[in-house]
One Martini backbone bead per residue (centre of mass of N, CA, C, O) as a GRO file, in nm:
protein
  320
    1MET     BB    1   0.463 -23.753  -9.272
    2ASP     BB    2   0.306 -23.439  -9.334
    3THR     BB    3   0.437 -23.096  -9.284
    4TYR     BB    4   0.443 -22.784  -9.179
    5ALA     BB    5   0.761 -22.573  -9.247
    6ILE     BB    6   1.020 -22.394  -9.043
    7PRO     BB    7   1.284 -22.169  -9.073
    8ILE     BB    8   1.574 -22.155  -8.866
    9VAL     BB    9   1.782 -21.947  -8.723
   10ASN     BB   10   2.058 -22.040  -8.519
   11GLY     BB   11   1.919 -22.283  -8.364
   12VAL     BB   12   1.623 -22.208  -8.244
   13LEU     BB   13   1.506 -22.437  -8.047
   14PRO     BB   14   1.322 -22.667  -7.863
   15ARG     BB   15   1.257 -22.869  -7.666
   16PRO     BB   16   1.148 -23.178  -7.716
   17ASP     BB   17   1.039 -23.236  -7.402
   18GLY     BB   18   0.870 -22.925  -7.346
   19GLY     BB   19   0.969 -22.676  -7.476
   20VAL     BB   20   0.939 -22.348  -7.471
   21LEU     BB   21   0.839 -22.102  -7.740
   22GLN     BB   22   0.897 -21.785  -7.864
   23GLY     BB   23   0.756 -21.565  -8.131
   24VAL     BB   24   0.843 -21.390  -8.439
   25PHE     BB   25   0.634 -21.319  -8.756
   26LEU     BB   26   0.699 -21.126  -9.031
   27ASP     BB   27   0.656 -21.343  -9.245
   28SER     BB   28   0.375 -21.412  -9.413
   29PHE     BB   29   0.425 -21.706  -9.555
   30PHE     BB   30   0.455 -21.812  -9.286
   31ALA     BB   31   0.234 -21.710  -9.089
   32ASN     BB   32   0.027 -21.857  -9.269
   33MET     BB   33   0.104 -22.141  -9.183
   34LEU     BB   34   0.025 -22.104  -8.875
   35VAL     BB   35  -0.256 -22.032  -8.897
   36LYS     BB   36  -0.365 -22.287  -9.076
   37THR     BB   37  -0.253 -22.498  -8.846
   38GLY     BB   38  -0.305 -22.410  -8.573
   39VAL     BB   39  -0.431 -22.444  -8.259
   40GLY     BB   40  -0.294 -22.783  -8.156
   41ASN     BB   41  -0.103 -22.815  -8.361
   42ASP     BB   42   0.160 -22.926  -8.601
   43ILE     BB   43   0.507 -22.852  -8.658
   44PHE     BB   44   0.789 -22.800  -8.838
   45LEU     BB   45   1.126 -22.727  -8.684
   46PHE     BB   46   1.438 -22.585  -8.883
   47PRO     BB   47   1.759 -22.556  -8.961
   48LEU     BB   48   1.941 -22.273  -9.122
   49SER     BB   49   2.212 -22.209  -9.231
   50SER     BB   50   2.453 -21.938  -9.178
   51ASP     BB   51   2.654 -21.994  -9.416
   52ASP     BB   52   2.443 -22.133  -9.660
   53LYS     BB   53   2.122 -22.142  -9.661
   54SER     BB   54   2.050 -22.444  -9.567
   55PRO     BB   55   1.862 -22.717  -9.512
   56TYR     BB   56   1.792 -22.925  -9.210
   57PRO     BB   57   1.628 -23.210  -9.158
   58VAL     BB   58   1.686 -23.158  -8.837
   59GLY     BB   59   1.407 -23.130  -8.585
   60VAL     BB   60   1.118 -22.991  -8.432
   61LEU     BB   61   0.812 -23.088  -8.297
   62VAL     BB   62   0.539 -22.865  -8.287
   63ARG     BB   63   0.292 -22.693  -8.065
   64ILE     BB   64   0.047 -22.499  -8.085
   65GLU     BB   65  -0.056 -22.286  -7.821
   66ASP     BB   66  -0.031 -21.978  -7.963
   67MET     BB   67  -0.196 -21.661  -8.071
   68TRP     BB   68  -0.093 -21.328  -8.222
   69VAL     BB   69  -0.143 -20.990  -8.256
   70ASP     BB   70   0.120 -20.769  -8.247
   71LYS     BB   71   0.354 -20.517  -8.169
   72VAL     BB   72   0.649 -20.439  -8.248
   73PRO     BB   73   0.935 -20.417  -8.115
   74GLN     BB   74   1.078 -20.084  -8.080
   75GLY     BB   75   0.826 -19.865  -8.097
   76SER     BB   76   0.676 -19.976  -8.332
   77ASP     BB   77   0.345 -20.028  -8.534
   78ALA     BB   78   0.408 -20.259  -8.613
   79THR     BB   79   0.265 -20.575  -8.709
   80ALA     BB   80   0.224 -20.915  -8.598
   81LEU     BB   81   0.310 -21.233  -8.551
   82PHE     BB   82   0.269 -21.484  -8.289
   83ALA     BB   83   0.415 -21.751  -8.102
   84ARG     BB   84   0.344 -22.042  -7.886
   85VAL     BB   85   0.536 -22.342  -7.833
   86ILE     BB   86   0.591 -22.715  -7.791
   87GLY     BB   87   0.784 -22.940  -7.758
   88ARG     BB   88   0.801 -23.284  -7.851
   89GLU     BB   89   1.013 -23.415  -8.125
   90ARG     BB   90   1.243 -23.556  -8.305
   91TYR     BB   91   1.296 -23.505  -8.654
   92LYS     BB   92   1.273 -23.621  -8.979
   93ALA     BB   93   1.343 -23.539  -9.306
   94ARG     BB   94   1.363 -23.600  -9.647
   95LYS     BB   95   1.198 -23.363  -9.751
   96PHE     BB   96   1.119 -23.057  -9.946
   97SER     BB   97   0.849 -22.853 -10.025
   98LEU     BB   98   0.745 -22.590 -10.250
   99SER     BB   99   0.473 -22.379 -10.247
  100ASN     BB  100   0.181 -22.141 -10.248
  101GLU     BB  101   0.091 -22.283  -9.961
  102GLY     BB  102   0.377 -22.381  -9.868
  103LEU     BB  103   0.593 -22.547  -9.644
  104PHE     BB  104   0.721 -22.901  -9.665
  105ALA     BB  105   0.764 -23.171  -9.476
  106LEU     BB  106   0.867 -23.496  -9.612
  107ASP     BB  107   0.869 -23.756  -9.434
  108ILE     BB  108   0.860 -23.786  -9.126
  109GLU     BB  109   1.077 -23.879  -8.874
  110LYS     BB  110   1.163 -24.031  -8.581
  111ILE     BB  111   1.407 -23.953  -8.347
  112ASP     BB  112   1.694 -24.094  -8.136
  113ILE     BB  113   1.943 -23.992  -7.950
  114TYR     BB  114   2.021 -24.192  -7.767
  115GLU     BB  115   2.015 -24.446  -7.976
  116LEU     BB  116   2.209 -24.346  -8.159
  117ARG     BB  117   2.441 -24.341  -7.926
  118SER     BB  118   2.418 -24.644  -7.855
  119LEU     BB  119   2.496 -24.705  -8.197
  120GLY     BB  120   2.745 -24.489  -8.271
  121TYR     BB  121   2.611 -24.211  -8.330
  122PRO     BB  122   2.694 -23.937  -8.235
  123ILE     BB  123   2.502 -23.664  -8.040
  124ILE     BB  124   2.467 -23.287  -8.001
  125CYS     BB  125   2.231 -23.125  -7.857
  126GLY     BB  126   2.056 -22.785  -7.930
  127ALA     BB  127   1.812 -22.779  -7.826
  128GLY     BB  128   1.732 -22.566  -7.578
  129TRP     BB  129   1.992 -22.391  -7.643
  130HIS     BB  130   2.265 -22.150  -7.635
  131PRO     BB  131   2.571 -22.087  -7.757
  132THR     BB  132   2.845 -21.865  -7.648
  133GLY     BB  133   3.091 -22.033  -7.570
  134GLY     BB  134   3.466 -22.127  -7.487
  135TYR     BB  135   3.689 -22.368  -7.364
  136THR     BB  136   4.044 -22.486  -7.311
  137THR     BB  137   4.204 -22.750  -7.131
  138PHE     BB  138   4.513 -22.854  -6.972
  139GLY     BB  139   4.740 -23.054  -6.893
  140SER     BB  140   5.067 -23.092  -6.832
  141ASN     BB  141   5.104 -23.260  -7.136
  142ARG     BB  142   4.860 -23.148  -7.309
  143LYS     BB  143   4.694 -23.463  -7.346
  144ASP     BB  144   4.497 -23.330  -7.131
  145ILE     BB  145   4.182 -23.287  -7.244
  146GLU     BB  146   3.910 -22.989  -7.164
  147ILE     BB  147   3.580 -22.921  -7.304
  148THR     BB  148   3.388 -22.613  -7.305
  149ILE     BB  149   3.040 -22.533  -7.323
  150TYR     BB  150   2.858 -22.233  -7.316
  151GLY     BB  151   2.543 -22.069  -7.220
  152PHE     BB  152   2.150 -22.089  -7.262
  153GLU     BB  153   1.852 -22.117  -7.172
  154LEU     BB  154   1.557 -22.027  -7.362
  155GLU     BB  155   1.339 -22.024  -7.159
  156THR     BB  156   1.505 -21.910  -6.874
  157GLY     BB  157   1.823 -21.805  -6.901
  158LYS     BB  158   1.997 -22.039  -6.775
  159ASP     BB  159   2.290 -22.163  -6.715
  160VAL     BB  160   2.507 -22.365  -6.938
  161ALA     BB  161   2.672 -22.690  -6.985
  162ILE     BB  162   2.949 -22.878  -7.179
  163VAL     BB  163   3.151 -23.134  -7.085
  164GLY     BB  164   3.493 -23.270  -7.260
  165TYR     BB  165   3.692 -23.554  -7.186
  166LEU     BB  166   3.930 -23.630  -7.389
  167GLY     BB  167   4.225 -23.635  -7.346
  168SER     BB  168   4.400 -23.817  -7.656
  169GLU     BB  169   4.241 -23.808  -7.897
  170ILE     BB  170   4.336 -23.521  -7.969
  171GLU     BB  171   4.539 -23.284  -8.065
  172PRO     BB  172   4.599 -22.974  -7.935
  173GLU     BB  173   4.599 -22.810  -8.230
  174LYS     BB  174   4.266 -22.914  -8.222
  175ALA     BB  175   4.088 -22.824  -8.005
  176HIS     BB  176   4.008 -22.520  -8.080
  177THR     BB  177   3.861 -22.628  -8.329
  178VAL     BB  178   3.671 -22.782  -8.215
  179GLU     BB  179   3.529 -22.598  -8.008
  180HIS     BB  180   3.424 -22.406  -8.252
  181ALA     BB  181   3.288 -22.633  -8.424
  182ILE     BB  182   3.048 -22.688  -8.204
  183ILE     BB  183   2.918 -22.424  -8.183
  184ARG     BB  184   2.867 -22.382  -8.491
  185SER     BB  185   2.685 -22.625  -8.519
  186LEU     BB  186   2.465 -22.575  -8.323
  187LYS     BB  187   2.391 -22.281  -8.448
  188ASN     BB  188   2.303 -22.409  -8.723
  189TYR     BB  189   2.172 -22.696  -8.639
  190ALA     BB  190   2.116 -22.806  -8.329
  191MET     BB  191   2.395 -22.971  -8.390
  192CYS     BB  192   2.621 -23.254  -8.326
  193THR     BB  193   2.830 -23.415  -8.551
  194PRO     BB  194   3.070 -23.566  -8.731
  195LYS     BB  195   2.994 -23.395  -8.977
  196THR     BB  196   2.950 -23.113  -8.885
  197LEU     BB  197   3.236 -23.121  -8.742
  198ARG     BB  198   3.398 -23.107  -9.009
  199GLU     BB  199   3.277 -22.885  -9.136
  200CYS     BB  200   3.342 -22.653  -8.926
  201MET     BB  201   3.625 -22.684  -8.910
  202GLU     BB  202   3.705 -22.587  -9.193
  203LYS     BB  203   3.573 -22.309  -9.160
  204GLU     BB  204   3.758 -22.204  -8.924
  205THR     BB  205   4.010 -22.242  -9.064
  206GLU     BB  206   3.958 -22.037  -9.287
  207GLU     BB  207   3.880 -21.815  -9.099
  208LEU     BB  208   4.165 -21.769  -8.983
  209LYS     BB  209   4.326 -21.736  -9.243
  210TRP     BB  210   4.175 -21.475  -9.302
  211SER     BB  211   4.227 -21.342  -9.064
  212VAL     BB  212   4.533 -21.319  -9.108
  213GLU     BB  213   4.558 -21.184  -9.387
  214ILE     BB  214   4.411 -20.932  -9.320
  215GLY     BB  215   4.572 -20.849  -9.089
  216ILE     BB  216   4.861 -20.823  -9.242
  217ALA     BB  217   4.786 -20.659  -9.495
  218LYS     BB  218   4.593 -20.422  -9.341
  219LYS     BB  219   4.692 -20.382  -9.024
  220LEU     BB  220   4.479 -20.571  -8.847
  221PRO     BB  221   4.504 -20.739  -8.550
  222GLU     BB  222   4.176 -20.770  -8.453
  223VAL     BB  223   4.098 -20.991  -8.645
  224PHE     BB  224   4.222 -21.194  -8.502
  225GLY     BB  225   4.040 -21.497  -8.466
  226VAL     BB  226   3.801 -21.414  -8.616
  227THR     BB  227   3.448 -21.570  -8.637
  228LYS     BB  228   3.119 -21.684  -8.658
  229SER     BB  229   3.189 -21.836  -8.375
  230GLY     BB  230   3.411 -21.610  -8.295
  231PHE     BB  231   3.666 -21.575  -8.033
  232CYS     BB  232   4.021 -21.688  -8.043
  233GLY     BB  233   4.204 -21.784  -7.809
  234ASN     BB  234   4.568 -21.707  -7.811
  235PRO     BB  235   4.898 -21.610  -7.864
  236LEU     BB  236   4.836 -21.416  -8.065
  237THR     BB  237   4.592 -21.248  -7.984
  238GLN     BB  238   4.693 -21.163  -7.712
  239MET     BB  239   4.934 -21.029  -7.826
  240ALA     BB  240   4.783 -20.815  -8.022
  241SER     BB  241   4.628 -20.683  -7.752
  242TYR     BB  242   4.867 -20.586  -7.637
  243TYR     BB  243   5.053 -20.426  -7.823
  244LEU     BB  244   4.832 -20.216  -7.919
  245SER     BB  245   4.778 -20.101  -7.649
  246GLU     BB  246   5.093 -20.015  -7.603
  247GLU     BB  247   5.116 -19.838  -7.862
  248PHE     BB  248   4.889 -19.636  -7.848
  249GLN     BB  249   4.997 -19.521  -7.588
  250ASN     BB  250   5.238 -19.417  -7.728
  251GLN     BB  251   5.146 -19.231  -7.910
  252ILE     BB  252   4.959 -19.042  -7.746
  253GLU     BB  253   5.247 -18.954  -7.568
  254SER     BB  254   5.367 -18.825  -7.812
  255GLY     BB  255   5.124 -18.647  -7.976
  256GLU     BB  256   4.897 -18.826  -8.135
  257ASP     BB  257   4.643 -18.864  -8.255
  258ILE     BB  258   4.389 -19.102  -8.290
  259LEU     BB  259   4.425 -19.190  -8.573
  260ASN     BB  260   4.734 -19.207  -8.577
  261SER     BB  261   4.783 -19.394  -8.334
  262LEU     BB  262   4.601 -19.658  -8.463
  263SER     BB  263   4.778 -19.694  -8.716
  264LYS     BB  264   5.048 -19.720  -8.569
  265ALA     BB  265   4.993 -19.934  -8.391
  266ARG     BB  266   4.913 -20.157  -8.610
  267LYS     BB  267   5.182 -20.175  -8.747
  268LYS     BB  268   5.360 -20.242  -8.506
  269THR     BB  269   5.223 -20.500  -8.406
  270VAL     BB  270   5.267 -20.654  -8.689
  271SER     BB  271   5.574 -20.625  -8.673
  272ARG     BB  272   5.603 -20.771  -8.381
  273LEU     BB  273   5.465 -21.043  -8.449
  274THR     BB  274   5.629 -21.141  -8.705
  275LYS     BB  275   5.893 -21.148  -8.529
  276ASP     BB  276   5.846 -21.321  -8.289
  277MET     BB  277   5.687 -21.549  -8.443
  278ASP     BB  278   5.806 -21.606  -8.719
  279ILE     BB  279   5.654 -21.469  -8.980
  280SER     BB  280   5.577 -21.443  -9.271
  281SER     BB  281   5.511 -21.228  -9.540
  282ARG     BB  282   5.408 -21.454  -9.725
  283LYS     BB  283   5.160 -21.520  -9.909
  284GLY     BB  284   5.013 -21.801  -9.723
  285LEU     BB  285   5.278 -21.876  -9.543
  286ARG     BB  286   5.141 -21.686  -9.315
  287GLN     BB  287   4.911 -21.832  -9.258
  288LEU     BB  288   5.020 -22.138  -9.154
  289GLN     BB  289   5.196 -22.012  -8.933
  290ALA     BB  290   5.014 -21.862  -8.768
  291LEU     BB  291   4.841 -22.111  -8.697
  292LYS     BB  292   5.052 -22.276  -8.581
  293LYS     BB  293   5.222 -22.078  -8.393
  294GLY     BB  294   5.001 -21.864  -8.276
  295MET     BB  295   4.745 -22.054  -8.228
  296PHE     BB  296   4.754 -22.390  -8.257
  297HIS     BB  297   4.670 -22.492  -8.547
  298ASP     BB  298   4.507 -22.775  -8.747
  299ASP     BB  299   4.443 -22.818  -9.097
  300THR     BB  300   4.392 -23.136  -9.092
  301PRO     BB  301   4.191 -23.339  -9.147
  302GLU     BB  302   3.957 -23.544  -8.984
  303GLU     BB  303   3.848 -23.845  -8.875
  304LEU     BB  304   3.543 -23.974  -8.798
  305LYS     BB  305   3.626 -24.165  -8.589
  306VAL     BB  306   3.753 -23.949  -8.393
  307LEU     BB  307   3.477 -23.776  -8.379
  308LYS     BB  308   3.303 -23.979  -8.267
  309ARG     BB  309   3.486 -23.988  -7.977
  310VAL     BB  310   3.459 -23.689  -7.906
  311ILE     BB  311   3.148 -23.694  -7.877
  312MET     BB  312   3.120 -23.868  -7.667
  313LYS     BB  313   3.249 -23.677  -7.444
  314PHE     BB  314   2.972 -23.579  -7.463
  315PRO     BB  315   2.694 -23.497  -7.380
  316ALA     BB  316   2.376 -23.479  -7.525
  317ASN     BB  317   2.316 -23.232  -7.295
  318PRO     BB  318   2.295 -23.030  -7.032
  319TRP     BB  319   2.076 -23.239  -6.878
  320ASN     BB  320   2.293 -23.506  -6.858
   0.00000   0.00000   0.00000
């Protein structure tokens, strides 16, 4: 089966089993596709990765419940097409085809997430909810790992969460990376699979290294631990926040103006952190040392079989 298809950024897809979602379509190309499809008919919504703008072929087939033209919010006089859709089922497109008439998903086929999980291919579904953060806790021996990903339901705004009791499936140094990578995968693809998890772990690690490099080189400790998926809480970032506040207050009390106080506080904070954590000033080496010593992250790639076991520790979605 072929159908019109519309890409959605940030993994905002309705629940496949009857979830309702309403949106505004500012782009005339996609708005025209909705009009051509018509109320009561189906259209395929699929994720567009915010990392590289690439399409992800697994989405949700939805039925258009209503369409109307109205003013765009925030007081503008411009108008746009609004639509309300209801999720039907998860589908996967074999490929996409673009023409002057529209964007098409070709040979779409229904997929059953629960069946895939039962067959040993674990998936966490992000349709119908949006992850906003997470945290990782450890048992007394740091081998008993629990990861919580929290967010809200798109249709109602209700708080939801998924919890994975990982035990000792992964090393403690990788737990935070897994936490952030799951969030990133759900935001990018409205789904987390072993492959997307490994890909997002690699990107998270590279961005953490970048945050350290920029933070030390440019004397900006406040960027430590900042990635596209959010802020990574760890000893380095916590100490950076504490030291920066302390040094800034000291500079203000000594009579410096605000700008000079902030500049000096940043330099002193970076100096204290690298000294206290014995982090090298050499480019490249300081990235790895800060990642491992300060952030407790491990940058070695993880095997897919391990990531499969990790994902299976989580429910398929917040409602199961």
